[in-house]
mmCIF file of C-alpha atoms in Angstrom:
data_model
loop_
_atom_site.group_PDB
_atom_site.id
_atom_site.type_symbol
_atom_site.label_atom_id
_atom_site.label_comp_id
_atom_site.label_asym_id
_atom_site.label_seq_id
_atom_site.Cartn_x
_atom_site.Cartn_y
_atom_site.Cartn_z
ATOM 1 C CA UNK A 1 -42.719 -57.776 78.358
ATOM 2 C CA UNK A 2 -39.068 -58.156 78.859
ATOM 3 C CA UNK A 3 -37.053 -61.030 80.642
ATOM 4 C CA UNK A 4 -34.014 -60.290 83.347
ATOM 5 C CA UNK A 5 -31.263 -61.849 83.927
ATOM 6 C CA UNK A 6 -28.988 -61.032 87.252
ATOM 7 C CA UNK A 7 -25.676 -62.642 88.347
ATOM 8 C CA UNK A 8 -24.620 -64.254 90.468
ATOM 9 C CA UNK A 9 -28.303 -65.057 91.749
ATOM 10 C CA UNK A 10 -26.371 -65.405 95.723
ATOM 11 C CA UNK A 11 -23.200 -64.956 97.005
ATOM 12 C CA UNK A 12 -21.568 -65.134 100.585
ATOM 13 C CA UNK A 13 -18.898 -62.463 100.740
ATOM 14 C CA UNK A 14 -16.705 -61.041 103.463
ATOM 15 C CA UNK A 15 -16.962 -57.908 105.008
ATOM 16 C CA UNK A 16 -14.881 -54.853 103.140
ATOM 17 C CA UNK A 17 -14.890 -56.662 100.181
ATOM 18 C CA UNK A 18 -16.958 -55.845 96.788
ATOM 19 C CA UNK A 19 -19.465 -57.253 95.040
ATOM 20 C CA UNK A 20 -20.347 -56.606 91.641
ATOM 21 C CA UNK A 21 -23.985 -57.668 90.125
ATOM 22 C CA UNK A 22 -25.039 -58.029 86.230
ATOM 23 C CA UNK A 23 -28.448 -57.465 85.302
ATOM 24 C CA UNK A 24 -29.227 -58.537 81.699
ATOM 25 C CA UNK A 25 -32.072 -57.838 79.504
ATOM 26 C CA UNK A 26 -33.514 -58.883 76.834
ATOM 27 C CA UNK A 27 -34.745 -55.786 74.901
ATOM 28 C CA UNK A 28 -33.539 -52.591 74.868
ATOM 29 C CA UNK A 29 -34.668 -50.059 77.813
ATOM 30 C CA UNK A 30 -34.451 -46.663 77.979
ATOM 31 C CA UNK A 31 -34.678 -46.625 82.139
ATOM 32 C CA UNK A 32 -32.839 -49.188 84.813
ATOM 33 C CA UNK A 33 -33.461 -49.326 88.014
ATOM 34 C CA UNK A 34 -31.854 -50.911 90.965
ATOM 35 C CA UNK A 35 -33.629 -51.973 94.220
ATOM 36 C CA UNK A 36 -32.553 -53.131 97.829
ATOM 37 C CA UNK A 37 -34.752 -55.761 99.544
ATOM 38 C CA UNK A 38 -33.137 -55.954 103.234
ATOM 39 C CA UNK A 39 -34.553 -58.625 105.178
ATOM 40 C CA UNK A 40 -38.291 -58.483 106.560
ATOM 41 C CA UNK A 41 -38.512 -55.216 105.121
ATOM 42 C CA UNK A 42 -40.116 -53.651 101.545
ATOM 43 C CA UNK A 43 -38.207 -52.954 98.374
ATOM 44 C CA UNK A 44 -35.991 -49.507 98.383
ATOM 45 C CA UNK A 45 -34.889 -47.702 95.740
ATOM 46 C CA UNK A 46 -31.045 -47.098 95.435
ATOM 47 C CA UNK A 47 -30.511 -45.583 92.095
ATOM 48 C CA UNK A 48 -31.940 -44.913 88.658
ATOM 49 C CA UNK A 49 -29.987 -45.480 85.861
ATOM 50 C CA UNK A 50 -30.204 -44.086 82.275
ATOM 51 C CA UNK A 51 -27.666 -45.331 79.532
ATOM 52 C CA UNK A 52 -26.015 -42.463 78.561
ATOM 53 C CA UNK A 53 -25.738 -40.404 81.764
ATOM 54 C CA UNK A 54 -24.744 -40.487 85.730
ATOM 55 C CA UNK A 55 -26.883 -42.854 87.904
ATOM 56 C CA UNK A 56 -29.869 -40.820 90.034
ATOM 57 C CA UNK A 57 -29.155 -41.749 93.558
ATOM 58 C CA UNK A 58 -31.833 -42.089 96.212
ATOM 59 C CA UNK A 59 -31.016 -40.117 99.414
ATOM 60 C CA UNK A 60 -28.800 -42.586 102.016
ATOM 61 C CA UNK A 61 -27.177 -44.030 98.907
ATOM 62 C CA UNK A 62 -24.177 -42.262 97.697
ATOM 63 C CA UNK A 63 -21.864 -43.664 94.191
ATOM 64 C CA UNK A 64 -19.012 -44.335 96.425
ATOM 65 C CA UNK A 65 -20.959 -47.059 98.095
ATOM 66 C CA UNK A 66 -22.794 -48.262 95.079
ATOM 67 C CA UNK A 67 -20.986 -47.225 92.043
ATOM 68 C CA UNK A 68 -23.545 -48.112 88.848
ATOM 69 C CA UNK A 69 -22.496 -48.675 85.160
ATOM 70 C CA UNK A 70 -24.699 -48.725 82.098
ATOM 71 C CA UNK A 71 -22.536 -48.922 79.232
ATOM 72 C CA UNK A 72 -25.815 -50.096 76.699
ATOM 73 C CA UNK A 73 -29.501 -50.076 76.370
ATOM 74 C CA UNK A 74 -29.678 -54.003 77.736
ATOM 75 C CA UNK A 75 -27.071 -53.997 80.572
ATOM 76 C CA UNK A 76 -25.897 -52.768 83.793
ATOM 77 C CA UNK A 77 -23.978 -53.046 87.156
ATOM 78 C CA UNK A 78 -24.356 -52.634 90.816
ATOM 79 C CA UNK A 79 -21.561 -52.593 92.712
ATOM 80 C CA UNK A 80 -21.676 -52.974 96.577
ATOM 81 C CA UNK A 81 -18.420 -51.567 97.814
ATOM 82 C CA UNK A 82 -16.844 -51.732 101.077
ATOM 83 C CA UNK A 83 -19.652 -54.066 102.366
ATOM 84 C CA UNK A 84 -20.369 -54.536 105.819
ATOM 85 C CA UNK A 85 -23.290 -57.088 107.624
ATOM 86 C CA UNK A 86 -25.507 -54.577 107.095
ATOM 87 C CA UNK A 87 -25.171 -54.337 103.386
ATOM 88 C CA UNK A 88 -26.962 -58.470 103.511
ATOM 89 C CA UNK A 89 -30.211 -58.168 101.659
ATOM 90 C CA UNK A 90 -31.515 -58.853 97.988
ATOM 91 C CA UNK A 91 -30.306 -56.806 95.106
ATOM 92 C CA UNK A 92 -33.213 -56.182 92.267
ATOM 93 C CA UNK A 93 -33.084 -54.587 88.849
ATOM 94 C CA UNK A 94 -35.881 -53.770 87.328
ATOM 95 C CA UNK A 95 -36.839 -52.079 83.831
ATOM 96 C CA UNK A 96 -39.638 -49.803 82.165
ATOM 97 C CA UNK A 97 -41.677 -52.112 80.056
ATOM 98 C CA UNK A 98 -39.791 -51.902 76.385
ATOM 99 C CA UNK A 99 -42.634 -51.441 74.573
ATOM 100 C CA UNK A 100 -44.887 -49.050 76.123
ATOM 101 C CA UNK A 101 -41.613 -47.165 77.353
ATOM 102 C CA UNK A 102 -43.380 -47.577 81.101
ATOM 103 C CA UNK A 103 -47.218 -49.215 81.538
ATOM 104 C CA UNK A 104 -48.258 -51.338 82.702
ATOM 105 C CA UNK A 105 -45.720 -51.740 84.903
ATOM 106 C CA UNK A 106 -42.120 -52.208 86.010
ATOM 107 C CA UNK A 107 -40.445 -55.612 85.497
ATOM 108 C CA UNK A 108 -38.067 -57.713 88.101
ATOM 109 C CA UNK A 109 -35.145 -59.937 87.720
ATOM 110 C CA UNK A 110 -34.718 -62.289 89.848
ATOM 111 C CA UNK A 111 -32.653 -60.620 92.338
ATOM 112 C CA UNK A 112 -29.089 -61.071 94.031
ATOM 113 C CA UNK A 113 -29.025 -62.697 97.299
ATOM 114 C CA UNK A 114 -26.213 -61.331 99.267
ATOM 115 C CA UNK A 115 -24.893 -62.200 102.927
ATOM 116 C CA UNK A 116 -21.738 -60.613 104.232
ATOM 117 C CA UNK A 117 -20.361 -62.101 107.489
ATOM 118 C CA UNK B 1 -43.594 -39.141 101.753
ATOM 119 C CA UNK B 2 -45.415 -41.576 99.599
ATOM 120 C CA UNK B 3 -45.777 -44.909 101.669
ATOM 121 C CA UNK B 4 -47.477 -48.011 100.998
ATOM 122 C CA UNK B 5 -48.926 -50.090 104.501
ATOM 123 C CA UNK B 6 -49.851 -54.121 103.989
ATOM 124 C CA UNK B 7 -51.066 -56.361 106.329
ATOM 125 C CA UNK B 8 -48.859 -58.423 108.002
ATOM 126 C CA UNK B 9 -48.186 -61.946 107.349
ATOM 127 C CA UNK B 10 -47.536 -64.569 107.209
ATOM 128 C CA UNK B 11 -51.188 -65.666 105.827
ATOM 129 C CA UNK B 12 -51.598 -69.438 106.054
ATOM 130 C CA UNK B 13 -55.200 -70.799 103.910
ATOM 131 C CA UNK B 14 -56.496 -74.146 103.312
ATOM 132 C CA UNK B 15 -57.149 -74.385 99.561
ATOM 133 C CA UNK B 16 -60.379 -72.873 98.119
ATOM 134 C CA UNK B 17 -60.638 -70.276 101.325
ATOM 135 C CA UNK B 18 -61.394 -66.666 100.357
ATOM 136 C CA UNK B 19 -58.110 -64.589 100.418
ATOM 137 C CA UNK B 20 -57.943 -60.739 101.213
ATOM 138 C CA UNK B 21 -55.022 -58.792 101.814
ATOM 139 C CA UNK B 22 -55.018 -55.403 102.699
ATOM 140 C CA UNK B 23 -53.486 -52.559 101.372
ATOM 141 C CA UNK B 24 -53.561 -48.431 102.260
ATOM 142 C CA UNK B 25 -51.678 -45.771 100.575
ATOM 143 C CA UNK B 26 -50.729 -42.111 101.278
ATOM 144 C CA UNK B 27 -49.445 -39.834 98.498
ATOM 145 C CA UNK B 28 -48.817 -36.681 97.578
ATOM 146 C CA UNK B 29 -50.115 -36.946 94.175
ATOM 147 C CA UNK B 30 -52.759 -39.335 92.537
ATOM 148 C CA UNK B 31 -51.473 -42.669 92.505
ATOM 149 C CA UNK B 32 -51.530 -45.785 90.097
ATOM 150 C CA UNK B 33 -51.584 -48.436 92.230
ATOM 151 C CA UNK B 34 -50.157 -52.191 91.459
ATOM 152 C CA UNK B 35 -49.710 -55.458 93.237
ATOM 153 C CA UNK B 36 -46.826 -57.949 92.477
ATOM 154 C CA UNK B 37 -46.559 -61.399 93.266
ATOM 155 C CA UNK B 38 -42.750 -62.944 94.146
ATOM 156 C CA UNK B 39 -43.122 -66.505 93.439
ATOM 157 C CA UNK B 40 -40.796 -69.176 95.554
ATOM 158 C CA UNK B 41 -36.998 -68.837 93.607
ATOM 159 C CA UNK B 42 -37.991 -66.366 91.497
ATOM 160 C CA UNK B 43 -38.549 -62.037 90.534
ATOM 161 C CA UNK B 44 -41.279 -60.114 90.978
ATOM 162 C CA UNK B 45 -44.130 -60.082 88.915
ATOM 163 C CA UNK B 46 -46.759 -57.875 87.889
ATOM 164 C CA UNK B 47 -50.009 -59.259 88.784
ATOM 165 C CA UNK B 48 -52.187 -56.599 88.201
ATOM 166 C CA UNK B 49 -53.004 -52.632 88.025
ATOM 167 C CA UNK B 50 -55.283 -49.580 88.404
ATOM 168 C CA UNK B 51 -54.445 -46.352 87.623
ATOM 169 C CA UNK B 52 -57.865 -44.401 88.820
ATOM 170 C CA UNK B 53 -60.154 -44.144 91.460
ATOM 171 C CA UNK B 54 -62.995 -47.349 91.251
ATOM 172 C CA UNK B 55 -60.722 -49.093 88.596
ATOM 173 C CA UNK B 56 -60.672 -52.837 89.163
ATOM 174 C CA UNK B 57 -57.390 -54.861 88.547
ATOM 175 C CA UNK B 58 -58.091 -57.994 87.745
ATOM 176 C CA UNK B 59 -55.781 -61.623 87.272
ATOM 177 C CA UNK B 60 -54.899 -64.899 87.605
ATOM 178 C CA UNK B 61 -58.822 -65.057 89.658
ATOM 179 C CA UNK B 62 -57.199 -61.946 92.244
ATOM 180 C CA UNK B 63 -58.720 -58.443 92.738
ATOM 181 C CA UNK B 64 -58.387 -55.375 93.350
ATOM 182 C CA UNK B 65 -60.443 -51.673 93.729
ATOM 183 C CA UNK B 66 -58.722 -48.871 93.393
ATOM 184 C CA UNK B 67 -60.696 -47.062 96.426
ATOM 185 C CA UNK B 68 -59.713 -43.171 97.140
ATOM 186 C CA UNK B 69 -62.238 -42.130 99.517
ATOM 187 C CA UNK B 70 -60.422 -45.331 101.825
ATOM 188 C CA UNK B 71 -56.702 -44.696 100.209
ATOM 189 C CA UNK B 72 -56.667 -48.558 99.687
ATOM 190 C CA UNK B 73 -56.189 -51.602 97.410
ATOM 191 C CA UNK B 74 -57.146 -54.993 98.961
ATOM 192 C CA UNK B 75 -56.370 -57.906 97.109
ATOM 193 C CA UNK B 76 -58.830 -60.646 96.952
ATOM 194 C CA UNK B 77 -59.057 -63.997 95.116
ATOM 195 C CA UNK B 78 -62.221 -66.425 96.095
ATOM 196 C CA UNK B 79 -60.892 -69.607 95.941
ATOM 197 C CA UNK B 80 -56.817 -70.250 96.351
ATOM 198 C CA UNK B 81 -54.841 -72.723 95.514
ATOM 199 C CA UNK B 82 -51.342 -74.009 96.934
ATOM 200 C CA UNK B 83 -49.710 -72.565 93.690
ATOM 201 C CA UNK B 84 -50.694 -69.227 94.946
ATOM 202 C CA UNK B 85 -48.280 -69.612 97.421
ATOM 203 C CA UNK B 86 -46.124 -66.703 97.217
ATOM 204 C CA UNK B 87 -44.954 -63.083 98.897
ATOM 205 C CA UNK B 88 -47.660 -60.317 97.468
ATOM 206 C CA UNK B 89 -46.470 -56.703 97.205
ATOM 207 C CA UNK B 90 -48.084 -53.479 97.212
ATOM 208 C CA UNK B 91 -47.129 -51.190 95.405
ATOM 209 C CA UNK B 92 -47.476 -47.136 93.796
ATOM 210 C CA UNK B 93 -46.310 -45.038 91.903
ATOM 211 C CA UNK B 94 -47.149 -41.057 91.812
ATOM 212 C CA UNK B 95 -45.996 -40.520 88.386
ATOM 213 C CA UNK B 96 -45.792 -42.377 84.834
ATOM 214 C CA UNK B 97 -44.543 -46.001 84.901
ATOM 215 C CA UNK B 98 -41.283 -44.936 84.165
ATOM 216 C CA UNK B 99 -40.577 -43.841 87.294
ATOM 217 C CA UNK B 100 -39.804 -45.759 90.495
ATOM 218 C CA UNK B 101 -41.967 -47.313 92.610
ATOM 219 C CA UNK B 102 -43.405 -47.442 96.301
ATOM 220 C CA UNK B 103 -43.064 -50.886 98.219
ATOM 221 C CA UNK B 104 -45.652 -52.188 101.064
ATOM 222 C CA UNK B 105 -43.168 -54.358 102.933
ATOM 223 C CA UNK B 106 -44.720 -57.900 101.429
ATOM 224 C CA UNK B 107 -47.622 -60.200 103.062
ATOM 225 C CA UNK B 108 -45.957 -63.839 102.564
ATOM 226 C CA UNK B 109 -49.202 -66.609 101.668
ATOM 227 C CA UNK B 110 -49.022 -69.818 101.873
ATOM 228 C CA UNK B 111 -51.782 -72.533 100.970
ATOM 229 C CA UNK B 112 -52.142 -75.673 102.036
ATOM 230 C CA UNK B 113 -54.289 -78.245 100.175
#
């Protein structure tokens, strides 16, 4: 298994402003990825993210919006750029199980909770 | 696309009631299937798996058949209690488990004792 770690768990931001989340693990994972949870409606993929190389962007998310970092095999970013109302939802990161490099399943943090007004 | 449906909730059970909630699939390819449980304050969880047709998933007393001829993958649990209390996902993926996965958009239970 593997434990996650995000910060900040919520944050109230202004609009055009940026918010940067941390996602934290606790073993070292070959694949990152990073969900969107807006409200009332499933999780969405934004991005995949391999240490080592570019982020793999879903299509309706570009890097300019959501820049991603992954310096390491246990960390990476999510920045929300620019962000407007629309950009309020729950920010997830999730990882490949360490050990079996993918089964049985994908694991969560505990999400960001943002709301721009 | 791939897509996962769920019934809708909210689901609202006195304790030890019988709980289903359903769960279809389309895909393009043959599907493991998962649910996850999101627990009050906290991430997602695994709560259990099948990755062929007629597998049973099984946890925590929940259920589920992996049934192609119906594309689906009901949850069940026969008796619940108020810590089961929670937002259930459905979810698929097409490929290995290292790649992303399909959401249903959530069925939020709660239990009341």
């Amino acid at each position: 298994s593997a434990v996650i770690s995000q910060k900040p768990s919520r944050d109230i931001c202004q609009r055009g402003t940026s918010l940067t989340i941390q996602c934290q693990v606790d073993s070292q994972v070959t694949m990152m990825f990073w969900y969107r949870q807006q409200p009332g409606q499933s999780l969405t993929l934004i991005a995949t993210a391999n240490q080592g190389s570019e982020a793999t962007y879903e299509s309706g998310f570009v890097i300019d919006k959501f820049p991603i970092s992954r310096p390491n095999l246990t960390f990476s970013t999510l920045t929300v750029s620019n962000m407007s109302p629309e950009d309020s939802s729950i920010y997830l990161c999730s990882v490949e199980d360490p050990t079996t490099g993918g089964w049985p399943g994908q694991y969560f943090g505990p999400g960001t909770r943002l709301t721009v007004t | 696309g791939d897509s996962v449906t769920q019934m809708e909730g909210p689901v609202t059970l006195s304790e030890e009631a019988f709980l289903t909630i359903n769960c279809t699939y389309t895909a393009t390819g043959y599907p493991s299937l998962f649910w996850y449980v999101q627990y009050p304050g906290e991430g997602l969880q695994l709560l259990l798996k099948a990755t062929k047709a007629d597998d049973k998933g099984s946890n925590k007393g929940f259920e589920a058949t992996y049934r192609k001829e119906t594309t689906s993958f009901h949850l069940e649990k026969g008796s619940v209690q108020v810590s089961d209390s929670a937002v259930y996902f459905c979810a698929l993926t097409v490929n290995s488990g290292n790649t992303p996965l399909v959401f249903g958009k959530g069925t939020r239970l709660s239990v009341i004792a």
